[in-house]
Short mmCIF file of C-alpha atoms and ligand atoms in Angstrom, two decimals:
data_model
loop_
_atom_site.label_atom_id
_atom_site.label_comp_id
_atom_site.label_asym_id
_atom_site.label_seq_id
_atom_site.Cartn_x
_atom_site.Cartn_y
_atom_site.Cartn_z
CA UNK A 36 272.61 -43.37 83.21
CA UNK A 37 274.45 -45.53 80.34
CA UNK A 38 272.22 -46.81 78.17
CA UNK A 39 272.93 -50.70 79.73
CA UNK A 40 271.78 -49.06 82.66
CA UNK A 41 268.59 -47.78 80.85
CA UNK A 42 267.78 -50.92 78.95
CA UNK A 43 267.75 -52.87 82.55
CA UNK A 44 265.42 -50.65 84.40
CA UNK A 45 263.35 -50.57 81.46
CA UNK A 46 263.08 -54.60 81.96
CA UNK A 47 262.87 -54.57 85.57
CA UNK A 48 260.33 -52.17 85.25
CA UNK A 49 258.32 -54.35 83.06
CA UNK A 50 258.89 -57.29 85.31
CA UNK A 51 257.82 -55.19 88.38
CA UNK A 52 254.52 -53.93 86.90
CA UNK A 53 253.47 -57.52 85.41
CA UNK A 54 254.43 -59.59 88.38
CA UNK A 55 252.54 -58.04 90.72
CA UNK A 56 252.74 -59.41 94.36
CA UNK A 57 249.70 -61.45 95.54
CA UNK A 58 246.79 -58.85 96.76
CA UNK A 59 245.53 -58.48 99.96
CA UNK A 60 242.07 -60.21 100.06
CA UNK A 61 239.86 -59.75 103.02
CA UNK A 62 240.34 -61.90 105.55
CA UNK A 63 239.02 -64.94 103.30
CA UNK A 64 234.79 -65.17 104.69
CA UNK A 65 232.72 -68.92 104.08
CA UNK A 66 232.07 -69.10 100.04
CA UNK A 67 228.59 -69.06 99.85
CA UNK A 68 227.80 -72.08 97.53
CA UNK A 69 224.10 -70.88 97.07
CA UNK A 70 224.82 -68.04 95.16
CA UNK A 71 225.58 -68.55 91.40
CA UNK A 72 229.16 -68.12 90.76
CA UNK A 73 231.35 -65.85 88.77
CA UNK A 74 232.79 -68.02 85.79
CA UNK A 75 236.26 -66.31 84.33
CA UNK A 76 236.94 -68.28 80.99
CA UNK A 77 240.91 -67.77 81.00
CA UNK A 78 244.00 -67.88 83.05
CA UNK A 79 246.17 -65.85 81.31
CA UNK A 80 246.82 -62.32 82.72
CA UNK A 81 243.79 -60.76 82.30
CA UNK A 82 241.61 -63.72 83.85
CA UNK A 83 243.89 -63.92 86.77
CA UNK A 84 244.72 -60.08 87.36
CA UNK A 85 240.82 -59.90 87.14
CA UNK A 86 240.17 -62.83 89.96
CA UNK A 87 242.94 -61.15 92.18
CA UNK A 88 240.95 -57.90 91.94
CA UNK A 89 237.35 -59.68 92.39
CA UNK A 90 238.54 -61.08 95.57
CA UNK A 91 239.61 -57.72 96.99
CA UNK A 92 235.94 -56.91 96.23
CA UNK A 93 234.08 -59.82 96.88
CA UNK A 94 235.48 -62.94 98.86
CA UNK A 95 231.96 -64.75 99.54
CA UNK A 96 230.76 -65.34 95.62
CA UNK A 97 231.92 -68.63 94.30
CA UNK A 98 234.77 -67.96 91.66
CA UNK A 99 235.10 -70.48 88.77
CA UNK A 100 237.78 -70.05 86.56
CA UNK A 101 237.94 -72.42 83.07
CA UNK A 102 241.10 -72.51 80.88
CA UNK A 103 241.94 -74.53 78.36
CA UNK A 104 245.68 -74.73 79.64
CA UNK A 105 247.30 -76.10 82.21
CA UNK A 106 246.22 -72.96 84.37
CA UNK A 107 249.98 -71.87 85.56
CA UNK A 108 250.23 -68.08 86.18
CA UNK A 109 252.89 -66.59 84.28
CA UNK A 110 254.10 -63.21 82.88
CA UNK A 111 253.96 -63.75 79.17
CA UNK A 112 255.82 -60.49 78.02
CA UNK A 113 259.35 -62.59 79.88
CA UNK A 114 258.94 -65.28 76.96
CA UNK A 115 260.40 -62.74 74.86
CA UNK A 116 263.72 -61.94 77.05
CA UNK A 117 263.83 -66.09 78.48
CA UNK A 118 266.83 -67.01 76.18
CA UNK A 119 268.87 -63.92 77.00
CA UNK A 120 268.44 -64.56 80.40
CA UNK A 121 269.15 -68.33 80.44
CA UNK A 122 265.40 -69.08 81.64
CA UNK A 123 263.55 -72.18 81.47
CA UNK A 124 260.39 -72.20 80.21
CA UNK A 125 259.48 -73.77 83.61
CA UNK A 126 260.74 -70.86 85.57
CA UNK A 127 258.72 -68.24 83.82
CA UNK A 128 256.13 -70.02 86.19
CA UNK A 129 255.27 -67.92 89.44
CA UNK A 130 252.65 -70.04 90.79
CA UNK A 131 250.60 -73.43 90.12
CA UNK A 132 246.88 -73.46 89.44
CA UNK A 133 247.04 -75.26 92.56
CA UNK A 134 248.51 -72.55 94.47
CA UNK A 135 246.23 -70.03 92.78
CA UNK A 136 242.87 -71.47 93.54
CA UNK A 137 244.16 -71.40 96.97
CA UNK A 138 244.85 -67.73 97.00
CA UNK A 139 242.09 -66.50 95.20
CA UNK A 140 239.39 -69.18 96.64
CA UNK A 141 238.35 -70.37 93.19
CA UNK A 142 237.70 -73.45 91.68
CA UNK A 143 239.78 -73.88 88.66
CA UNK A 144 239.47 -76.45 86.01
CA UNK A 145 242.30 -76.68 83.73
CA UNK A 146 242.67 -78.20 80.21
CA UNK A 147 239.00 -77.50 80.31
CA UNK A 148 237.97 -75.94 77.16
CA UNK A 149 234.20 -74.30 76.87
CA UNK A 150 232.86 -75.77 73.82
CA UNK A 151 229.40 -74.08 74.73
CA UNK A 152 227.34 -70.87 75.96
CA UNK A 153 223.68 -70.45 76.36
CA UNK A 154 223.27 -66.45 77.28
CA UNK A 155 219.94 -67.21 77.80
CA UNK A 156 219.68 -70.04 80.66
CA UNK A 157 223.17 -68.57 81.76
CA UNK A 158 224.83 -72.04 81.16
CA UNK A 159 228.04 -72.84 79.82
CA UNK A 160 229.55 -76.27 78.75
CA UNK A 161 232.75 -77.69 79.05
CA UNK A 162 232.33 -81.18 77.28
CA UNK A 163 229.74 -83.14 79.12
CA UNK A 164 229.97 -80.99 81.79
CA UNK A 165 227.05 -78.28 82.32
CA UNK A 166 228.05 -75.18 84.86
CA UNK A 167 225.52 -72.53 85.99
CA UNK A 168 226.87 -68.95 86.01
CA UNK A 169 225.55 -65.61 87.40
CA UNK A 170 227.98 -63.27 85.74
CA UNK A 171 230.46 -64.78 82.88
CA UNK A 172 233.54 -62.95 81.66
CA UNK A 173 235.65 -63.88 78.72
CA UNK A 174 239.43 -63.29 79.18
CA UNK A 175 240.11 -65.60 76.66
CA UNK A 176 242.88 -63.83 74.82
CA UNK A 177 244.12 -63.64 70.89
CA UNK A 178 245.43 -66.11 68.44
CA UNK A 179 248.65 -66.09 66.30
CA UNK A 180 248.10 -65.25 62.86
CA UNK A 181 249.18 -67.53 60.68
CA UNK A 182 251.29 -67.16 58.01
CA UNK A 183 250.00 -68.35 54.31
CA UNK A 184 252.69 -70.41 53.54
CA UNK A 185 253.07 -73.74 51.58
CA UNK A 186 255.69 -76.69 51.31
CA UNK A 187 256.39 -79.87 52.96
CA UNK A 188 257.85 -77.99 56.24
CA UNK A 189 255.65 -76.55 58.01
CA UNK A 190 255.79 -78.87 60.82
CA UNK A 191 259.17 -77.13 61.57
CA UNK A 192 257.37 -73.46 61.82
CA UNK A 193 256.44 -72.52 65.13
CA UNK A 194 254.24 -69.44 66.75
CA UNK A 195 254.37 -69.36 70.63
CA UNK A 196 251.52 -67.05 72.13
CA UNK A 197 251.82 -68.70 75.60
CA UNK A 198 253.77 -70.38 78.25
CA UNK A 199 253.05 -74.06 76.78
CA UNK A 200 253.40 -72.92 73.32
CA UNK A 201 256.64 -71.39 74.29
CA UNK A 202 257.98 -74.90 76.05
CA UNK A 203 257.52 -76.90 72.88
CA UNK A 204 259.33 -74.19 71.13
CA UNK A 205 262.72 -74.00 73.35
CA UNK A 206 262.58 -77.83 73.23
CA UNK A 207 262.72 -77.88 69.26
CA UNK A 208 265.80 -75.31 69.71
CA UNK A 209 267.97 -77.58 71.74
CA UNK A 210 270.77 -78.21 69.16
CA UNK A 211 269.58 -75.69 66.78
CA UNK A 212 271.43 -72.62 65.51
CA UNK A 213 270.30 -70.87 62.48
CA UNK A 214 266.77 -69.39 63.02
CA UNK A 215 264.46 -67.71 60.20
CA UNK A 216 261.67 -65.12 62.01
CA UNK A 217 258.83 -64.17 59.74
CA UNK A 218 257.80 -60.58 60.78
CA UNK A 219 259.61 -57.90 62.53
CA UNK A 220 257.05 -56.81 64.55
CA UNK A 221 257.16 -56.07 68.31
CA UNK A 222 257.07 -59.85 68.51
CA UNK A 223 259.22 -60.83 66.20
CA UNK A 224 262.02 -57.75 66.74
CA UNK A 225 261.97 -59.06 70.93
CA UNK A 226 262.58 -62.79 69.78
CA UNK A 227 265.44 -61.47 67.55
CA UNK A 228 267.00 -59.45 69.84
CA UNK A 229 267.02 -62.31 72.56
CA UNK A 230 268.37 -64.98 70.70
CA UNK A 231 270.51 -63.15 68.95
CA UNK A 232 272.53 -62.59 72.24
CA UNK A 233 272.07 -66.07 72.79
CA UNK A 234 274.10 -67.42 69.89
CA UNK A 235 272.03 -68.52 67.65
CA UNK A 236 272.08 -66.96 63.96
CA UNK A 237 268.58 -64.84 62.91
CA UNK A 238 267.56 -63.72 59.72
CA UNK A 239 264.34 -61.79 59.99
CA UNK A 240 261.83 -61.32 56.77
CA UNK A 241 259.30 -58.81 56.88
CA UNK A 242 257.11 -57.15 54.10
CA UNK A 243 257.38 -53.18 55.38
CA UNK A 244 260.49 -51.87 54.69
CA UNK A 245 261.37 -51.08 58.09
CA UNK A 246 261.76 -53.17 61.53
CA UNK A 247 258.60 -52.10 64.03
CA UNK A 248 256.58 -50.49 61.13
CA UNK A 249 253.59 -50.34 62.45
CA UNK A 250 254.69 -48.45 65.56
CA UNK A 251 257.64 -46.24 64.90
CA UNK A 252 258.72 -43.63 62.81
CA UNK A 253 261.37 -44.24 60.35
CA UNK A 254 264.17 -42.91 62.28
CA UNK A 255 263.56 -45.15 65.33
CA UNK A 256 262.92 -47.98 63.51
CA UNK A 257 266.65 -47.45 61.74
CA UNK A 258 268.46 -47.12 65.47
CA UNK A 259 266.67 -50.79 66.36
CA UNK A 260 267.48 -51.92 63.31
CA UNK A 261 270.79 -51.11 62.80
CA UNK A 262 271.73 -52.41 66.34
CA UNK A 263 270.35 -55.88 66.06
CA UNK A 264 272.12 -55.59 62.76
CA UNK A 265 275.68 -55.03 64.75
CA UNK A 266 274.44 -57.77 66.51
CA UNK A 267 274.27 -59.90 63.14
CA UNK A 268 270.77 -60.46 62.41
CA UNK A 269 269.76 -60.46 58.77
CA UNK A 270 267.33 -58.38 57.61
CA UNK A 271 265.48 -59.40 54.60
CA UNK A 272 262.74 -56.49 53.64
CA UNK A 273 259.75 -55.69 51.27
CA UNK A 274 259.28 -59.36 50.92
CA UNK A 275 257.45 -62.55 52.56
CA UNK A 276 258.17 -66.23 52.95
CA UNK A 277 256.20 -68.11 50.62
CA UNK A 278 257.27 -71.92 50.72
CA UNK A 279 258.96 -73.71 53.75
CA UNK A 280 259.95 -77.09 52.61
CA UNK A 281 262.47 -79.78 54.75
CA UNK A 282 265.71 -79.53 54.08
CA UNK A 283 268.00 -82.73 55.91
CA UNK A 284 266.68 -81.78 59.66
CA UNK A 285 266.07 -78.12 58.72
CA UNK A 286 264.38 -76.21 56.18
CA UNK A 287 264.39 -74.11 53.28
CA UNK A 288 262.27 -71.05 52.68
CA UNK A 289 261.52 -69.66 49.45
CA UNK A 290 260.65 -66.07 49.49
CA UNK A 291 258.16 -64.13 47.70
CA UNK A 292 261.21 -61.92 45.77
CA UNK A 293 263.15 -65.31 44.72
CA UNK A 294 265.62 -65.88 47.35
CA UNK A 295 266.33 -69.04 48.96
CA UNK A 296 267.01 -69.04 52.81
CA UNK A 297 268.34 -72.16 54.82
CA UNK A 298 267.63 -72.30 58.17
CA UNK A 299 266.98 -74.87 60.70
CA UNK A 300 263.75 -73.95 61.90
CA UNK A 301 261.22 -70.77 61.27
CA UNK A 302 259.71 -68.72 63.71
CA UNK A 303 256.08 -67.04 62.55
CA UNK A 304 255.73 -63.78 64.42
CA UNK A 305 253.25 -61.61 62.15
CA UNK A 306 250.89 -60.78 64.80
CA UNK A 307 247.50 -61.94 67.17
CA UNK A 308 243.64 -61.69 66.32
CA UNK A 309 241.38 -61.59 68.86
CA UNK A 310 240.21 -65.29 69.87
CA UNK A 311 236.18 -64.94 68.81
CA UNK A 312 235.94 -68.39 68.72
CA UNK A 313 233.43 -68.02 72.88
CA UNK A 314 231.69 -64.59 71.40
CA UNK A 315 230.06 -66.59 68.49
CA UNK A 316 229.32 -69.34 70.33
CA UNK A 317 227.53 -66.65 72.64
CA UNK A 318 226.57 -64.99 69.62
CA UNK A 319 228.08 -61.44 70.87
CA UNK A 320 228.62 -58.34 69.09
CA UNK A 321 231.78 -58.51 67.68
CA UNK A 322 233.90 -55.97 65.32
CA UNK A 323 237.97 -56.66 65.61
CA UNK A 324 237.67 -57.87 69.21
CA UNK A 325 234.42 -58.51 71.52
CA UNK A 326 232.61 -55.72 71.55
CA UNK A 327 232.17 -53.81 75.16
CA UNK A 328 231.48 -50.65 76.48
CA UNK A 329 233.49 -48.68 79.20
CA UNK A 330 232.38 -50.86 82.06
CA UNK A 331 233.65 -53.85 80.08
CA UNK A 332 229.71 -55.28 79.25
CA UNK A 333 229.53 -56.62 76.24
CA UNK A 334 225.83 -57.09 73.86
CA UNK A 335 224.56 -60.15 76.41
CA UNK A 336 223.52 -59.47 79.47
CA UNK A 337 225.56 -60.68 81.86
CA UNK A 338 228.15 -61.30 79.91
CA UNK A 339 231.95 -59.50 80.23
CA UNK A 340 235.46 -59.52 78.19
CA UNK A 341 238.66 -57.87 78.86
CA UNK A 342 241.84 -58.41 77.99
CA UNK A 343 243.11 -59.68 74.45
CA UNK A 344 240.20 -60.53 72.92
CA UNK A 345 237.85 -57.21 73.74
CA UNK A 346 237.79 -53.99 72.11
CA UNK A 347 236.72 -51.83 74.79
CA UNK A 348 234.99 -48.96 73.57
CA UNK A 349 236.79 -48.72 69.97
CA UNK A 350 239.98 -50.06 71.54
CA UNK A 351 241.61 -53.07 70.61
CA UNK A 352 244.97 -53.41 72.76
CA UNK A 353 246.96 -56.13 72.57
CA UNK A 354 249.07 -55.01 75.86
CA UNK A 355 249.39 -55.78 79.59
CA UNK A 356 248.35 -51.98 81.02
CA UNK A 357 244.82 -52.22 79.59
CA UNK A 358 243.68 -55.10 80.45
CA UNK A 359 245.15 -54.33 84.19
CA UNK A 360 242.88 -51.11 84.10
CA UNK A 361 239.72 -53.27 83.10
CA UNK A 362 240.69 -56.05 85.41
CA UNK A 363 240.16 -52.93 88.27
CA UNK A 364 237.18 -51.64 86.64
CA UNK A 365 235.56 -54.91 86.01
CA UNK A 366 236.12 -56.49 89.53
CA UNK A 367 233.92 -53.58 91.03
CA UNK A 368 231.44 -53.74 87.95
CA UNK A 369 231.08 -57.53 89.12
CA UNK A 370 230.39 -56.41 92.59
CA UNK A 371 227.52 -54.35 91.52
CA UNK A 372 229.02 -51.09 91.82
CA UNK A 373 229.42 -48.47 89.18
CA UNK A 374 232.44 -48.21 86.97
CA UNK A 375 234.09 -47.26 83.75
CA UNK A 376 237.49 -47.74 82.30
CA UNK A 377 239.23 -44.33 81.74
CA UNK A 378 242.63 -45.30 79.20
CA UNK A 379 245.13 -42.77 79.50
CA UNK A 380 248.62 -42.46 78.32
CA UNK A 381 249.88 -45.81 78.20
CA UNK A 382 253.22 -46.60 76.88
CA UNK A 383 254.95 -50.21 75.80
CA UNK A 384 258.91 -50.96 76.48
CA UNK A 385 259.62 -52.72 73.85
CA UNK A 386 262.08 -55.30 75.17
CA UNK A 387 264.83 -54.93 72.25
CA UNK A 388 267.36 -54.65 75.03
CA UNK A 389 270.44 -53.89 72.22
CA UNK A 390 268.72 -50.34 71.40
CA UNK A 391 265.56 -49.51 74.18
CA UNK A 392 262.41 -48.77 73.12
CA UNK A 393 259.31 -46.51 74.96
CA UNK A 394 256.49 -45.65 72.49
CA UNK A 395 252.93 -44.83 73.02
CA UNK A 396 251.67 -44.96 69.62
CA UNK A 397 249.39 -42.32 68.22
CA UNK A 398 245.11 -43.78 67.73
CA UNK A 399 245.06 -45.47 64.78
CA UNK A 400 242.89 -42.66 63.05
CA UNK A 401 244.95 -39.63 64.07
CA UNK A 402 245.66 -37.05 62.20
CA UNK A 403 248.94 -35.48 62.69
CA UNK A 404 252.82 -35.96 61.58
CA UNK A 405 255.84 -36.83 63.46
CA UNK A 406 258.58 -34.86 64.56
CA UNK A 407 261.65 -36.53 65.06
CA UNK A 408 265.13 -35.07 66.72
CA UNK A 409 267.89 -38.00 66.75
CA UNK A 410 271.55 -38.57 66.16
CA UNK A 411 271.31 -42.32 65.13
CA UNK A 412 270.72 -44.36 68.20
CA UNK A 413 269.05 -42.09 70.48
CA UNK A 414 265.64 -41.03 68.64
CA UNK A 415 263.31 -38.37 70.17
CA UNK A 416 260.16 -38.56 68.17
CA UNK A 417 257.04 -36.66 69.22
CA UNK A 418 253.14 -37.31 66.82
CA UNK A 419 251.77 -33.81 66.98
CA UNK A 420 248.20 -32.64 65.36
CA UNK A 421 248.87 -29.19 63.37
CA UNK A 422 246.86 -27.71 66.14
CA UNK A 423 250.25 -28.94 68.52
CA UNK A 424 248.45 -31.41 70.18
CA UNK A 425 250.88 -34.46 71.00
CA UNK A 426 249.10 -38.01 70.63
CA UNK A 427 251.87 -40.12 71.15
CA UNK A 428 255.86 -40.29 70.97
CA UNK A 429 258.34 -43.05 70.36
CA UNK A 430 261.93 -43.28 72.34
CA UNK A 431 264.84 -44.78 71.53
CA UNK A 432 268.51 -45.46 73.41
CA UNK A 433 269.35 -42.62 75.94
CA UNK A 434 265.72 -40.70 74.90
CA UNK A 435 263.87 -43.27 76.77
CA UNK A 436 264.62 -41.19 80.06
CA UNK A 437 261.87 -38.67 78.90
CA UNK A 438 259.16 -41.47 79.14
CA UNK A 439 257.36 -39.63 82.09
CA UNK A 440 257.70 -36.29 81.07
CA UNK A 441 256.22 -37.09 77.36
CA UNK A 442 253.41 -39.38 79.36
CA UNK A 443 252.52 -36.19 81.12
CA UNK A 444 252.07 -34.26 77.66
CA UNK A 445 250.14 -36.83 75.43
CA UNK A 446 246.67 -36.75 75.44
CA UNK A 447 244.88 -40.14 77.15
CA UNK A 448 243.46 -42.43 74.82
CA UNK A 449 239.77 -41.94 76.39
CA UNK A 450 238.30 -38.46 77.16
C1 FAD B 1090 256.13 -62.83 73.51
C2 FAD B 1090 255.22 -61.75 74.02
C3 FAD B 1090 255.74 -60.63 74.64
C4 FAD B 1090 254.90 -59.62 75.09
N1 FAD B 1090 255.45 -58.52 75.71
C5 FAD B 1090 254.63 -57.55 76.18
C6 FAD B 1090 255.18 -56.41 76.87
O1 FAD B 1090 256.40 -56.27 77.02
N2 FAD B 1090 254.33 -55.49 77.38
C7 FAD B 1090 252.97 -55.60 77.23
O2 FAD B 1090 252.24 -54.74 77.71
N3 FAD B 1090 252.41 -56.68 76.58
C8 FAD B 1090 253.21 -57.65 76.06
N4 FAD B 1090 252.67 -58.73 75.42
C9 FAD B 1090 251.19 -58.83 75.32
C10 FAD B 1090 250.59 -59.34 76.64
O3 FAD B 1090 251.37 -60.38 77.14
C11 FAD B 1090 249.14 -59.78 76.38
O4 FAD B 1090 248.41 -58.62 76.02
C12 FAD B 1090 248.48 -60.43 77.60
O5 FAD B 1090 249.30 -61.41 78.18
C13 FAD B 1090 247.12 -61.05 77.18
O6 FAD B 1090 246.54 -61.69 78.28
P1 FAD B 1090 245.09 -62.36 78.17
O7 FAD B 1090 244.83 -62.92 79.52
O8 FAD B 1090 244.12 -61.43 77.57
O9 FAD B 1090 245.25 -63.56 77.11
P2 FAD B 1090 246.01 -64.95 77.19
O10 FAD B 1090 247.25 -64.86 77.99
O11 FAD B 1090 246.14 -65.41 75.78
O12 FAD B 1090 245.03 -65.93 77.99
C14 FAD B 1090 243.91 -66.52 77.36
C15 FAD B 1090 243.35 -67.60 78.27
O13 FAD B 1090 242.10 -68.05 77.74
C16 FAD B 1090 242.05 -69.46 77.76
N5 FAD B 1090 241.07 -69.90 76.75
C17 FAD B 1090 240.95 -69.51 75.45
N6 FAD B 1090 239.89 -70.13 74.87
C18 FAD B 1090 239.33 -70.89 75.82
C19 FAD B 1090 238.19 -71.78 75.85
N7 FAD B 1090 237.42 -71.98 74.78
N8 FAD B 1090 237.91 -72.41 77.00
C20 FAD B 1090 238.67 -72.24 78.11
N9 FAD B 1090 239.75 -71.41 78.15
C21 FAD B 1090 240.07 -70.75 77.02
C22 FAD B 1090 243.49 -69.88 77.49
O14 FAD B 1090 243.72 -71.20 77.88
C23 FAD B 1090 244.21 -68.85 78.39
O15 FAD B 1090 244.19 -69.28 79.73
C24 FAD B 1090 253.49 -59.74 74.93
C25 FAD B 1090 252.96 -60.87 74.28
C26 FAD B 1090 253.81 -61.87 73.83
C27 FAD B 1090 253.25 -63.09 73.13
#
């Protein structure tokens, strides 16, 4: 298969897994408006994936479902390919909130932002508005990190962590061309790689000295990089943007190592933090994320999270696969049976479509090295304990094809 080939099943794939097709929920029985309901806080994947797999359970409980947006269900890993593939933010869309209450038989309230939680009573509040819950899960995702920066532009930065943050950005791009990312991150490496191919010009800062740092080994990072490089992004490294002030209707960055870039608006891409903003209103345990065991319970009774803002266990994942496993899990755990969340090998496709990338990265306390076999763009990289154990692997170009075979061989995140 030619790497093209490889680099568009890779995104299909991705597309295929996220937009799953609507479940088949039991023939839909009478809601039974007695019973307290289940209250989701959050429409994004997890909340949604979560109220699909409730209803396969469960379709008598009332479901109320609370998000502070305007409730559309959308895949947000496509944000990252939309330019490249000449999509509007509208058509990332697959369904309203209109159509989804209708398919899941829930009662959602959009722009509707809980300001309150009483674990005790089992209340929440949205505003004036007091709701009763018998079981409450938080799916109420991360936050983009924002960057320290000064100067008298910052209204022209942007950070897009979801669909409507995403619309106000492609509107500010209409007549732009010359784009500064901050961070070269997963985030920030897809965004260059799609508008790159999209004519606009990128130059990328980013404080590691190699693209995907934080994931890949040295080798694989230099295939990515050196692609998007053909492509013509500019890679400024072992630095950070310090200042962004106006400049006529763009702006100019000063960077920590002196240099002046020009650009005509900056994208911030240096990362999420869990939202915690519900868990201390709740007052919940909290580390990194919202703390929960393996059925997803976190330290209220009563009280759930998956998805972006829990760490499960020890594990904070900021990734569609896990919080599809909990959504399972937790939709059976809400039906009173008995469950636990089992992570195994799960690896991300990075969607830098000019040089694939599979990785499943090693735990972030693992002890082991990595062994790399490549010949520039097609990177083979296997972590390995120095008792041969293999805890995770990285794949570049053609050497994404051993994906399933390397899955196979890596030990699952949870015994
Ligand atoms: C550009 C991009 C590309 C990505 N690509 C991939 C990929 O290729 N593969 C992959 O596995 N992962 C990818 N990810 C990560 C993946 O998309 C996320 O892990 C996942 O979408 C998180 O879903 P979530 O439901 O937990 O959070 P979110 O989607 O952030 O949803 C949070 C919800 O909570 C609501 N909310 C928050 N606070 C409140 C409140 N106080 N009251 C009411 N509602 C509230 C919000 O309105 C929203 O509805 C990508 C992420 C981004 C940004």
């Amino acid at each position: 298969m030619a790497v093209s080939q490889i680099a568009v099943a890779v995104k299909e794939k991705v597309a295929e897994v996220i937009v799953e097709s609507a479940p088949e929920i039991a023939a839909i029985a009478e809601i039974d408006w007695d019973r307290k309901p289940v209250v989701i806080v959050g429409t994004g994947l997890a909340g949604y994936h979560l109220a699909r797999e409730f209803r396969k359970q469960d379709s008598e409980t009332p479901l109320i479902m609370l998000t502070a947006d305007d409730g559309r269900f959308y895949s947000k890993p496509m944000i990252s390919t939309a330019f490249a593939k000449a999509k509007q933010p509208d058509q990332l869309a697959n369904s309203t909130a209109a159509d989804m209450a209708e398919e899941l038989q829930a009662d959602i309230r959009i722009f509707s932002k809980v300001t309150e939680i009483d674990p005790e009573l089992q209340v929440l509040k949205v505003g004036e508005d007091t709701i009763e819950y018998g079981k409450l899960v938080l799916a109420s995702g991360a936050k983009c990190i924002e960057a320290p920066l000064t100067g008298d532009g910052l209204s022209r930065v942007y950070s897009v962590n979801d669909l409507l943050g995403y619309t106000r950005f492609r509107t500010a791009m209409v007549g732009k061309k010359k784009i500064l990312i901050i961070g070269a991150g997963l985030i920030g490496s897809e965004y260059a790689n799609d508008m790159i191919q999209s004519g606009f010009m990128i130059d990328v800062v980013e404080p590691m000295p190699n693209v995907l740092g934080t994931l890949l080994p040295e080798q694989a990072a230099h295939a990515v990089q050196e692609s998007l490089e053909q492509a013509g992004v500019q890679y400024h490294f072992g630095t950070v943007v310090e200042r962004v002030d106006k400049s006529g209707n763009g702006i100019k960055a000063t960077l920590a190592n002196g240099s002046v870039i020009e650009a005509d608006a900056v994208l911030s891409a240096i990362g999420v933090r869990p939202d915690l903003t519900l868990a201390s209103l709740s007052k919940l345990d909290t580390n990194r994320g919202i703390l929960t065991d393996r059925s997803l319970q976190t330290s209220a009774k009563n009280i759930y999270a998956l998805g972006d803002c829990a760490e499960v266990d020890g594990n904070l994942l900021f990734y569609v696969a896990p919080l599809m496993e909990s959504a399972r899990v937790l939709s059976k755990v809400l039906s009173d049976q008995q469950a636990q969340v089992h992570y195994g090998v799960m690896p991300v496709m990075v969607k830098t479509t000019l040089c694939p990338v599979v990785v499943s990265p090693p735990p972030r306390d693992a002890e082991g090295e990595w062994h790399v076999n490549d010949d520039g763009y097609n990177v083979l990289a296997r972590y390995i304990t120095s008792e041969g154990r293999l805890l995770g692997f990285a794949l570049t170009g053609d050497a994404t094809r051993e994906k399933d075979a390397l899955t196979a061989k890596t030990q699952p995140l949870m015994s």
